[in-house]
Tab-separated table of C-alpha atoms in Angstrom:
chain	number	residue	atom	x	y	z
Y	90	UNK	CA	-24.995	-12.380	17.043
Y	91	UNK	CA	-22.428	-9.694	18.753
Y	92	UNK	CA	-20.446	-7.935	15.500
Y	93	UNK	CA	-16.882	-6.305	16.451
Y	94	UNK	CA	-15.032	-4.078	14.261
Y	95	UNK	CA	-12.051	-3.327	16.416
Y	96	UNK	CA	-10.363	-0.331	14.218
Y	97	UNK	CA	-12.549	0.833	11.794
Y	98	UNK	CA	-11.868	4.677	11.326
Y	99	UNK	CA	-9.600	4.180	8.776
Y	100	UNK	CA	-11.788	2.307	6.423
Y	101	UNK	CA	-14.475	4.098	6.743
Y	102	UNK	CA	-14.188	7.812	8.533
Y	103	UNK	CA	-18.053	8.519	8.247
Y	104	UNK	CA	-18.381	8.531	4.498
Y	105	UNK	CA	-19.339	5.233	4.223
Y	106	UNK	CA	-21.776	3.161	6.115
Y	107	UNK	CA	-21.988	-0.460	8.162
Y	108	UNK	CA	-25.118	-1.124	7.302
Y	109	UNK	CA	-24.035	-4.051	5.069
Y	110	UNK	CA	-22.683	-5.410	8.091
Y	111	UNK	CA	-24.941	-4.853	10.961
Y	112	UNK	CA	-27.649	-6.119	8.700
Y	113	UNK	CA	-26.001	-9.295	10.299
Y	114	UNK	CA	-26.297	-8.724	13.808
Y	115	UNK	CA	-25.293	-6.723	16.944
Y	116	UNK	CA	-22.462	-4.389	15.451
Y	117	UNK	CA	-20.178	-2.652	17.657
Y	118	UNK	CA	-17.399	-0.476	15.821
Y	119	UNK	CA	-14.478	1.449	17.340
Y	120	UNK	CA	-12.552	4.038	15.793
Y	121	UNK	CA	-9.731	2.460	16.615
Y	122	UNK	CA	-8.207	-0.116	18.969
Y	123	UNK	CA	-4.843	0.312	21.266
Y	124	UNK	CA	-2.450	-2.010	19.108
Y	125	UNK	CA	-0.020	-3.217	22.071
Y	126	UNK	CA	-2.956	-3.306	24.797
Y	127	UNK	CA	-3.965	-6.785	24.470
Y	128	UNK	CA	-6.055	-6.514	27.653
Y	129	UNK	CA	-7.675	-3.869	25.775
Y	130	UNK	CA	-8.499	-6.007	22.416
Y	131	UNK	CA	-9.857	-8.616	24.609
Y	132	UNK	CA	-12.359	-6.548	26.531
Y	133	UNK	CA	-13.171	-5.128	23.258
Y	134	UNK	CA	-13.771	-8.209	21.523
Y	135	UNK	CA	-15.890	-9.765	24.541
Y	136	UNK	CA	-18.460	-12.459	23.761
Y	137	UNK	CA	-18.476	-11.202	20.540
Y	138	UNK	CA	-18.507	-14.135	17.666
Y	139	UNK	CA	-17.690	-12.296	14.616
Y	140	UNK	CA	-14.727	-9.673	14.517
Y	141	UNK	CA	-13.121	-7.464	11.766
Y	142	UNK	CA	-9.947	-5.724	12.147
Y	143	UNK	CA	-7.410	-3.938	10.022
Y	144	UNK	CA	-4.232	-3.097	11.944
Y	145	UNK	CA	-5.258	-4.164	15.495
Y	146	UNK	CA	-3.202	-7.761	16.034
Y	147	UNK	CA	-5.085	-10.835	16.594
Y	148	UNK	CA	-1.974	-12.664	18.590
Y	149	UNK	CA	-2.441	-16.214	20.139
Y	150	UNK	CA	-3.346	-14.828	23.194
Y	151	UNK	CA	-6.489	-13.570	22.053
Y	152	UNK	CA	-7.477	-16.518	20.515
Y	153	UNK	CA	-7.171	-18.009	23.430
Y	154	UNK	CA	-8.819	-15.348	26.149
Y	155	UNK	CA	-11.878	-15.121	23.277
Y	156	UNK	CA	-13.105	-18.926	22.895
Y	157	UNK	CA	-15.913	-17.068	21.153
Y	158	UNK	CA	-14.540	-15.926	18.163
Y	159	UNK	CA	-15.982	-17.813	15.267
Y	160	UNK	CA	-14.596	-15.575	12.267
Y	161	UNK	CA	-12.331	-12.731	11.789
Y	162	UNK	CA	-12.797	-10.616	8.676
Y	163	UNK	CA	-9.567	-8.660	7.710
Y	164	UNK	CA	-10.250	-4.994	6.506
Y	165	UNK	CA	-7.698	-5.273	3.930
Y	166	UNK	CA	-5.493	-7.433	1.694
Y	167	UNK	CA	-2.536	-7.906	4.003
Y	168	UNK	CA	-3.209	-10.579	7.222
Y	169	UNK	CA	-0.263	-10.385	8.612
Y	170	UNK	CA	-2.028	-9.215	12.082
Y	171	UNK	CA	-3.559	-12.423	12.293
Y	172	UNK	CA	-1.722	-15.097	13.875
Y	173	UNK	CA	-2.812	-17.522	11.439
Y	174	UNK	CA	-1.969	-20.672	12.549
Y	175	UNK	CA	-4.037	-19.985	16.002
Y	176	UNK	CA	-7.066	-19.199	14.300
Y	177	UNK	CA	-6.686	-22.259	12.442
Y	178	UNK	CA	-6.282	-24.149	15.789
Y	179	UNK	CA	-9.126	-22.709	16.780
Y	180	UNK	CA	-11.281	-23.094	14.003
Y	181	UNK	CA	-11.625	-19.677	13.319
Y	182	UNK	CA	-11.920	-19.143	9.736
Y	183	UNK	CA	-9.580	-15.871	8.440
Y	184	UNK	CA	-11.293	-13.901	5.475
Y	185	UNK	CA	-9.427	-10.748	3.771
Y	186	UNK	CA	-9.801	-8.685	1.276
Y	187	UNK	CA	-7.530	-9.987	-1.654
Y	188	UNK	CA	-8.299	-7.337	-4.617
Y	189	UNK	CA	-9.958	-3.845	-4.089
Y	190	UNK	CA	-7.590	-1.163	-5.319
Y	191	UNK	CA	-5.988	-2.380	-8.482
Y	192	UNK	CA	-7.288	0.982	-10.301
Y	193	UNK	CA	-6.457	3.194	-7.078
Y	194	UNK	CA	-2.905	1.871	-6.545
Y	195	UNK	CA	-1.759	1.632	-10.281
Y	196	UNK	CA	-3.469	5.629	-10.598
Y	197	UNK	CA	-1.532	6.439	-7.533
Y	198	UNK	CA	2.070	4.867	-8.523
Y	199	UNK	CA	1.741	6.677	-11.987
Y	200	UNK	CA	0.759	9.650	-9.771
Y	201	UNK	CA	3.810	9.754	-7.851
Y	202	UNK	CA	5.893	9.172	-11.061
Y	203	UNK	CA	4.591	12.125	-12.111
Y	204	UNK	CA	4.792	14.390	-9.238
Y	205	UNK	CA	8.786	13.408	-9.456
Y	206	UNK	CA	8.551	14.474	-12.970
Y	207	UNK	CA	6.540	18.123	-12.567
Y	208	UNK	CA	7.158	18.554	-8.759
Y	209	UNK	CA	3.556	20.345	-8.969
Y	210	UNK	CA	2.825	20.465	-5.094
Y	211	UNK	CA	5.676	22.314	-4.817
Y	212	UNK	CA	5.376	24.553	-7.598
Y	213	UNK	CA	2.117	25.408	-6.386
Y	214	UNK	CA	3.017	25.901	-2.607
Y	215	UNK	CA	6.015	28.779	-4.420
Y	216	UNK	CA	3.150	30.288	-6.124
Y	217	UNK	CA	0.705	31.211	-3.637
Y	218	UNK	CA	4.232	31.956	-1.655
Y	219	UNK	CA	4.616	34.794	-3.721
Y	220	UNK	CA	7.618	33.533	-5.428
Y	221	UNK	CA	5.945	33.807	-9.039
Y	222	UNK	CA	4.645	37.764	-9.076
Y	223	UNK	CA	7.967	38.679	-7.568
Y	224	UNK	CA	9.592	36.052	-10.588
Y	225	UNK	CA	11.312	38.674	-13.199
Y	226	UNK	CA	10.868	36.250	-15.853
Y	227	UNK	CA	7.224	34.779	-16.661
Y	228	UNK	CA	7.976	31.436	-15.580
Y	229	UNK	CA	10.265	29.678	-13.331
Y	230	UNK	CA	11.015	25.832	-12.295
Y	231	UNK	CA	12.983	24.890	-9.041
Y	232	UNK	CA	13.723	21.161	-10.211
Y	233	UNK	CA	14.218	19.327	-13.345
Y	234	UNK	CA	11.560	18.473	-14.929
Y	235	UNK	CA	11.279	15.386	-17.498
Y	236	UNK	CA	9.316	14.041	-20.102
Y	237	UNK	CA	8.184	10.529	-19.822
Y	238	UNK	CA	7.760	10.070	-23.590
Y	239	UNK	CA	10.433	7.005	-25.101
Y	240	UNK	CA	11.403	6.523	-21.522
Y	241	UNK	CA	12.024	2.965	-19.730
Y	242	UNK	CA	10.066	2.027	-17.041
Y	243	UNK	CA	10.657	-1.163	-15.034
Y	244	UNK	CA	8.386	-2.559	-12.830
Y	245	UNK	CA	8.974	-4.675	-10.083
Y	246	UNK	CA	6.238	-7.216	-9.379
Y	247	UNK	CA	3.386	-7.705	-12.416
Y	248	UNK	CA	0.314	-8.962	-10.365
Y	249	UNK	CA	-2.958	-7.278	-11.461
Y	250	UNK	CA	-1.521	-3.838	-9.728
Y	251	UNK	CA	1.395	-4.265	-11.454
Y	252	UNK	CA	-0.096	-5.091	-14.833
Y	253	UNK	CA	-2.308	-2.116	-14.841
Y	254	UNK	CA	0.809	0.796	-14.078
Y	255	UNK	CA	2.175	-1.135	-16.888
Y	256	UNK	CA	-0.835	-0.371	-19.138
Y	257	UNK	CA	-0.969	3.263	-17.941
Y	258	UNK	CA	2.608	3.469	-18.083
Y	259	UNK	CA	2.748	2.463	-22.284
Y	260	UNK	CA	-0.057	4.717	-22.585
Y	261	UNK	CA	2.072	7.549	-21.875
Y	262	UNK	CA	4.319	6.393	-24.502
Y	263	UNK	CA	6.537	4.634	-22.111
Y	264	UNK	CA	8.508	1.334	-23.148
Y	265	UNK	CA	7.604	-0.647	-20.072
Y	266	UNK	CA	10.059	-3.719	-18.609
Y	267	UNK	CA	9.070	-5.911	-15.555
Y	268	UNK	CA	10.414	-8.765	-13.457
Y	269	UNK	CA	8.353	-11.547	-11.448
Y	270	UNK	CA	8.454	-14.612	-10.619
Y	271	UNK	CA	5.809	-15.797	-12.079
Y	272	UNK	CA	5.474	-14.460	-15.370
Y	273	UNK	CA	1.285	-14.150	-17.002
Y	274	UNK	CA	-0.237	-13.557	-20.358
Y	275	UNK	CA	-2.182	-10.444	-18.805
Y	276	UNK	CA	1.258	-9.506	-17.485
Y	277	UNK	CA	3.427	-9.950	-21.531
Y	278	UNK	CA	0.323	-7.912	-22.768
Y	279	UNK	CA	1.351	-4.884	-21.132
Y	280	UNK	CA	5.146	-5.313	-20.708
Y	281	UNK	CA	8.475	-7.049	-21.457
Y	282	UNK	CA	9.764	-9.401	-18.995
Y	283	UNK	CA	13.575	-9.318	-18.140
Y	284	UNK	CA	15.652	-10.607	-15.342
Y	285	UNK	CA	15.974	-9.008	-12.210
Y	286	UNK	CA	19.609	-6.892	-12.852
Y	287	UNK	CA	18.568	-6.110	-16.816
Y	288	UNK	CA	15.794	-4.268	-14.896
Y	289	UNK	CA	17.605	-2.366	-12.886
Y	290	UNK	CA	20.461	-1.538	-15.275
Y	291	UNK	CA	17.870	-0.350	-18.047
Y	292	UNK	CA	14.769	1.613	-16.774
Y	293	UNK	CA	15.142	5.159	-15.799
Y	294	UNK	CA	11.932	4.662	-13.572
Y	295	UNK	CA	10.850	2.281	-11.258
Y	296	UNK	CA	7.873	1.395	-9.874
Y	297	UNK	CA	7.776	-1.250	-6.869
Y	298	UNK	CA	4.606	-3.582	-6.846
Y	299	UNK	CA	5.422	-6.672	-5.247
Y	300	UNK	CA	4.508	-8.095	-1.931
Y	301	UNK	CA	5.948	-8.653	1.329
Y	302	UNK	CA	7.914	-11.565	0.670
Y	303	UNK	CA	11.311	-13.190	1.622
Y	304	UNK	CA	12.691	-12.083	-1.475
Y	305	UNK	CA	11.335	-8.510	-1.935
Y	306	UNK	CA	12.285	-7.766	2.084
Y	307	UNK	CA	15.442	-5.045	1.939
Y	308	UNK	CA	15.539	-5.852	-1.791
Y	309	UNK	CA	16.426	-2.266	-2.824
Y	310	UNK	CA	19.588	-1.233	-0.785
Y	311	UNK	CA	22.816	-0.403	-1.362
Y	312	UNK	CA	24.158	-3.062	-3.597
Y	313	UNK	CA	20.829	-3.082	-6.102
Y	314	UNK	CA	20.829	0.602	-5.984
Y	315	UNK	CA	23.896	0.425	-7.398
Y	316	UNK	CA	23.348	-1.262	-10.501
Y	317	UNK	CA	20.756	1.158	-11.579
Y	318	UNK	CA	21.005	4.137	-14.347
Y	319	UNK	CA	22.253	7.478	-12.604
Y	320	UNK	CA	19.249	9.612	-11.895
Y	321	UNK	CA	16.861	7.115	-12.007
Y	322	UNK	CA	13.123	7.474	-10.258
Y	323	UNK	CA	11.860	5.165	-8.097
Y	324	UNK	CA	8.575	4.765	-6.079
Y	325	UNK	CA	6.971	2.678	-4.039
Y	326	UNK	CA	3.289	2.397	-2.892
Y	327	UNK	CA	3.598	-1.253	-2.395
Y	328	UNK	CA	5.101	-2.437	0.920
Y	329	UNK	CA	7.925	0.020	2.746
Y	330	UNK	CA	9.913	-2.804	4.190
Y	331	UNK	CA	11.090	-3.651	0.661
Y	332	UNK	CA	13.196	-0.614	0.743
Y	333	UNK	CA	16.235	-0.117	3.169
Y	334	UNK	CA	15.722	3.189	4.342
Y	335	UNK	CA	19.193	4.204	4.994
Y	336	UNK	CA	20.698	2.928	1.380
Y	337	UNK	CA	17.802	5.244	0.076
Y	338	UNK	CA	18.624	8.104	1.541
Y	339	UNK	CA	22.210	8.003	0.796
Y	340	UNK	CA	21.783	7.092	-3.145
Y	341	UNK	CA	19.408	10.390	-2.919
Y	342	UNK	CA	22.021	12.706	-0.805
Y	343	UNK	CA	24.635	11.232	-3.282
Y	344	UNK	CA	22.363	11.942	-6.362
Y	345	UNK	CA	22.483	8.035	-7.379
Y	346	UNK	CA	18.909	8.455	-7.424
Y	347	UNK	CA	17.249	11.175	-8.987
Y	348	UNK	CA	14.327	11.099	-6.817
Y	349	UNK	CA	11.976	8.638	-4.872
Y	350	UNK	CA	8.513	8.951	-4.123
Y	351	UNK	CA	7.153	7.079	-1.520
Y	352	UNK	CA	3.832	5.698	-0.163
Y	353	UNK	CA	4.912	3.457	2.684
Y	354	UNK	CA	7.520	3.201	5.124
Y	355	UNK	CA	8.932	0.363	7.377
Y	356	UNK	CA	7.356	1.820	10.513
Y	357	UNK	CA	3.573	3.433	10.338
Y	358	UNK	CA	2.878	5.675	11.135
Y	359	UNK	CA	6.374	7.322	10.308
Y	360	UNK	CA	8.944	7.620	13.107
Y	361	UNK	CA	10.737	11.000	13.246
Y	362	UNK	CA	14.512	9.596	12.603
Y	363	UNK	CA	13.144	8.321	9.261
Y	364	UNK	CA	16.159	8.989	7.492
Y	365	UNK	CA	14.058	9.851	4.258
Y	366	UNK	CA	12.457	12.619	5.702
Y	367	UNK	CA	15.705	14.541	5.471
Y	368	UNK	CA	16.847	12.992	1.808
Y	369	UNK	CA	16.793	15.318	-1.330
Y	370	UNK	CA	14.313	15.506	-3.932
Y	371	UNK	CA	11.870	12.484	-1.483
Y	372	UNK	CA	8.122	12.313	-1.540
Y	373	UNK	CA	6.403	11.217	1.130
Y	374	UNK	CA	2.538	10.624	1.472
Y	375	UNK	CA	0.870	9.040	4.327
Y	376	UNK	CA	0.093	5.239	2.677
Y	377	UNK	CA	-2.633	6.183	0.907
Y	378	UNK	CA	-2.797	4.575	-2.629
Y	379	UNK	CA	-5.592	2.537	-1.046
Y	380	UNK	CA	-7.874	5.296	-0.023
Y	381	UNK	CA	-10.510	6.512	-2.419
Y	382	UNK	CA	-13.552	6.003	-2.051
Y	383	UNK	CA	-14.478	3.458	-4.494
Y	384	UNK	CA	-11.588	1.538	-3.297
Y	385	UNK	CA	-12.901	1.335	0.191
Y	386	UNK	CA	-16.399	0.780	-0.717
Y	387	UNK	CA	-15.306	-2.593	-2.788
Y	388	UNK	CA	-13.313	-3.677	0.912
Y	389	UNK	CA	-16.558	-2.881	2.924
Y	390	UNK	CA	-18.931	-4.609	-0.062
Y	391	UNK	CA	-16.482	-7.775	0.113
Y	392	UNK	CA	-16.300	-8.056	3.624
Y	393	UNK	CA	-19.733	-8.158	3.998
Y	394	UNK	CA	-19.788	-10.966	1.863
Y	395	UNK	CA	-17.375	-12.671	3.100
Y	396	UNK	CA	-19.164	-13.067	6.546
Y	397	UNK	CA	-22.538	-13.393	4.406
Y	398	UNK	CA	-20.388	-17.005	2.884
Y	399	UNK	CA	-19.253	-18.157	6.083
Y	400	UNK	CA	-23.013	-17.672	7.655
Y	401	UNK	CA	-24.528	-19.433	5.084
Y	402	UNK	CA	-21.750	-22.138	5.248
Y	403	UNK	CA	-19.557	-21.622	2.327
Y	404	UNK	CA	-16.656	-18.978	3.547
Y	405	UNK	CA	-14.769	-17.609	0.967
Y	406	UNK	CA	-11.296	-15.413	0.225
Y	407	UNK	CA	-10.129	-17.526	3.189
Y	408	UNK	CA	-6.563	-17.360	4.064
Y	409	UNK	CA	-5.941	-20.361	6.220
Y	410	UNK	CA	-7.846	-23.022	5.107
C-alpha cells in the first residue's frame, strides 16, 4: 500500500517521527507540496491509495486524475482543502483531526492577553538594546501596562478551546462573559453567557474562539468595533478571516482599541500590505497556537488511527459521511 503525505514539514519538522504511519505501508512524505500546481499534486499523489495533507488542496480535479485515492487523512482540524463533496462522490472517506490543541490554544490566547498587558518581548528587546543601563531611573515602561485582576473578559465562541481560556481566564481573577450559539454545561461552569452586543459593550478583553462560519466571517469590523469599551484588548488565535483587517487597524490608529494581538490573518502566510502590520500597539505571531509539541504529537497519534479505523473497516472522525 503506497502512503502520501503531500505537506508534512509543518507538522512534523524532524522532531517527530512517521513511524506510526509507515507501519502501514509504503510512506512517501514531502516537505511540502506547490499549493496552485495541481499537475504537481497529482504526480505527487500517483498510484498512491492513502494520502494526508494539511494545506495542499484536494480540488475535484484531483479526485478525478487520482481514481486511486481510497482515503485522505487531514493533518489538522480544519478540511476546508478538501473538496468534500468529490471525495464523497468518489468514495473517498475524509478523516481530520477534530481536537488536539485545546490546552495549546487556550495557553496561547491567555498568552497573548498577557503580552498586551506586560509588552515583555519588547521590554526585553529595549534591554539588551541598551536602553535600561543608560535608563536614569531604575526602571522604565514604554506602554501601559494593566492588571487583569476584577477585569471582564468576553469570549467569543465557548467550544472546549473556548471553555478552557475561560477557566484560565477566572483563575487569574478575571470575571469571564461569553457568547455562542449553542450554549453547554462545561461552557456555564466556567463563564456567564450574554448576548452578542452585552459582550461587546462590557468586557475590556476579548478573546476570539469560534470557527469559520457564516456568522463569525468579518464579524469584528467597523460597526461591532464600535460598540465595544474604549481601550479594550482583543486577540485572536482562532480563524483570521473573522476579523476585517482594515476596521482593525483603524480602531487601533484611532485608539478605539487598546491593542490586538493576533495569531492568524486572512491570507497565510502574511501578505506585505497587511494593513495590521503598520497598526499601533498590534501583535503578530506566525499562527502558531497549534504548535507545541504535545499538540502535534496528539494530530500525528490520531491520524494514525484514523487510517488504522478505516483499514480495519470502521473509519472514524470522518467528515463527509
Amino acid at each position: 500500500m503506497k502512503i502520501v503525505v503531500l505537506d508534512g514539514y509543518t507538522l512534523n519538522p524532524g522532531d517527530l517521527s512517521w513511524e506510526s504511519i509507515k507501519a502501514f505501508g509504503e510512506l512517501t512524505v514531502y516537505d511540502r507540496t506547490p499549493v496552485d500546481d495541481a499537475e504537481e499534486i497529482v504526480k505527487r499523489i500517483g498510484d498512491a491509495e492513502i494520502v494526508f495533507t494539511n494545506k495542499t488542496p484536494l480540488s475535484a480535479e484531483i479526485f478525478t486524475r487520482c481514481p486511486g485515492m481510497k482515503f485522505v487523512g487531514v493533518l489538522a482540524t480544519g478540511y476546508n482543502v478538501v473538496d468534500i463533496e468529490a471525495a464523497k462522490k468518489a468514495g473517498v472517506p475524509v478523516c481530520n483531526v477534530p481536537v488536539y490543541g485545546t490546552s495549546s490554544v487556550s495557553q496561547f490566547a491567555i498568552a497573548l492577553l498577557l503580552e498586551l498587558c506586560h509588552h515583555i518581548g519588547h521590554h526585553d528587546a529595549t534591554v539588551k538594546a541598551g536602553k535600561w543601563q543608560n535608563c536614569a531611573d531604575f526602571c522604565y515602561w514604554d506602554y501601559p501596562l494593566y492588571e487583569l485582576d476584577g477585569k471582564t473578559l468576553g469570549v467569543i465562541g465557548l467550544g472546549k478551546i473556548g471553555v478552557h481560556t475561560a477557566k484560565i481566564a477566572g483563575a487569574l481573577g478575571m470575571r469571564v462573559i461569553a457568547y455562542d450559539p449553542y450554549p453547554s454545561d462545561a461552557g456555564r461552569a466556567e463563564a456567564e453567557y450574554v448576548e452578542f452586543d452585552a459582550l461587546l459593550a462590557q468586557a475590556d478583553a476579548i478573546c476570539i474562539h469560534m470557527p469559520l462560519v457564516p456568522f463569525s466571517e468579518g464579524l469584528i469590523n467597523k460597526e461591532n468595533i464600535a460598540k465595544m469599551k474604549d481601550g479594550v484588548l482583543l486577540v485572536n488565535n482562532s480563524r483570521g478571516q473573522i476579523v476585517v483587517e482594515k476596521d482593525l487597524a483603524d480602531a487601533l490608529n484611532a485608539g478605539k482599541v487598546g491593542g490586538a494581538a493576533l495569531d492568524v490573518v486572512s491570507t497565510e502566510p502574511i501578505r506585505g500590505d497587511n494593513p495590521l502590520l503598520t497598526a499601533k500597539n498590534c501583535i503578530i505571531t506566525p499562527h502558531i497556537s497549534w504548535a507545541p509539541i504535545e499538540s502535534r504529537e496528539r494530530i500525528m497519534q490520531t491520524s494514525a488511527q484514523n487510517l488504522k479505523s478505516f483499514l480495519d473497516g470502521s473509519p472514524v472522525n470522518v467528515v463527509n459521511k
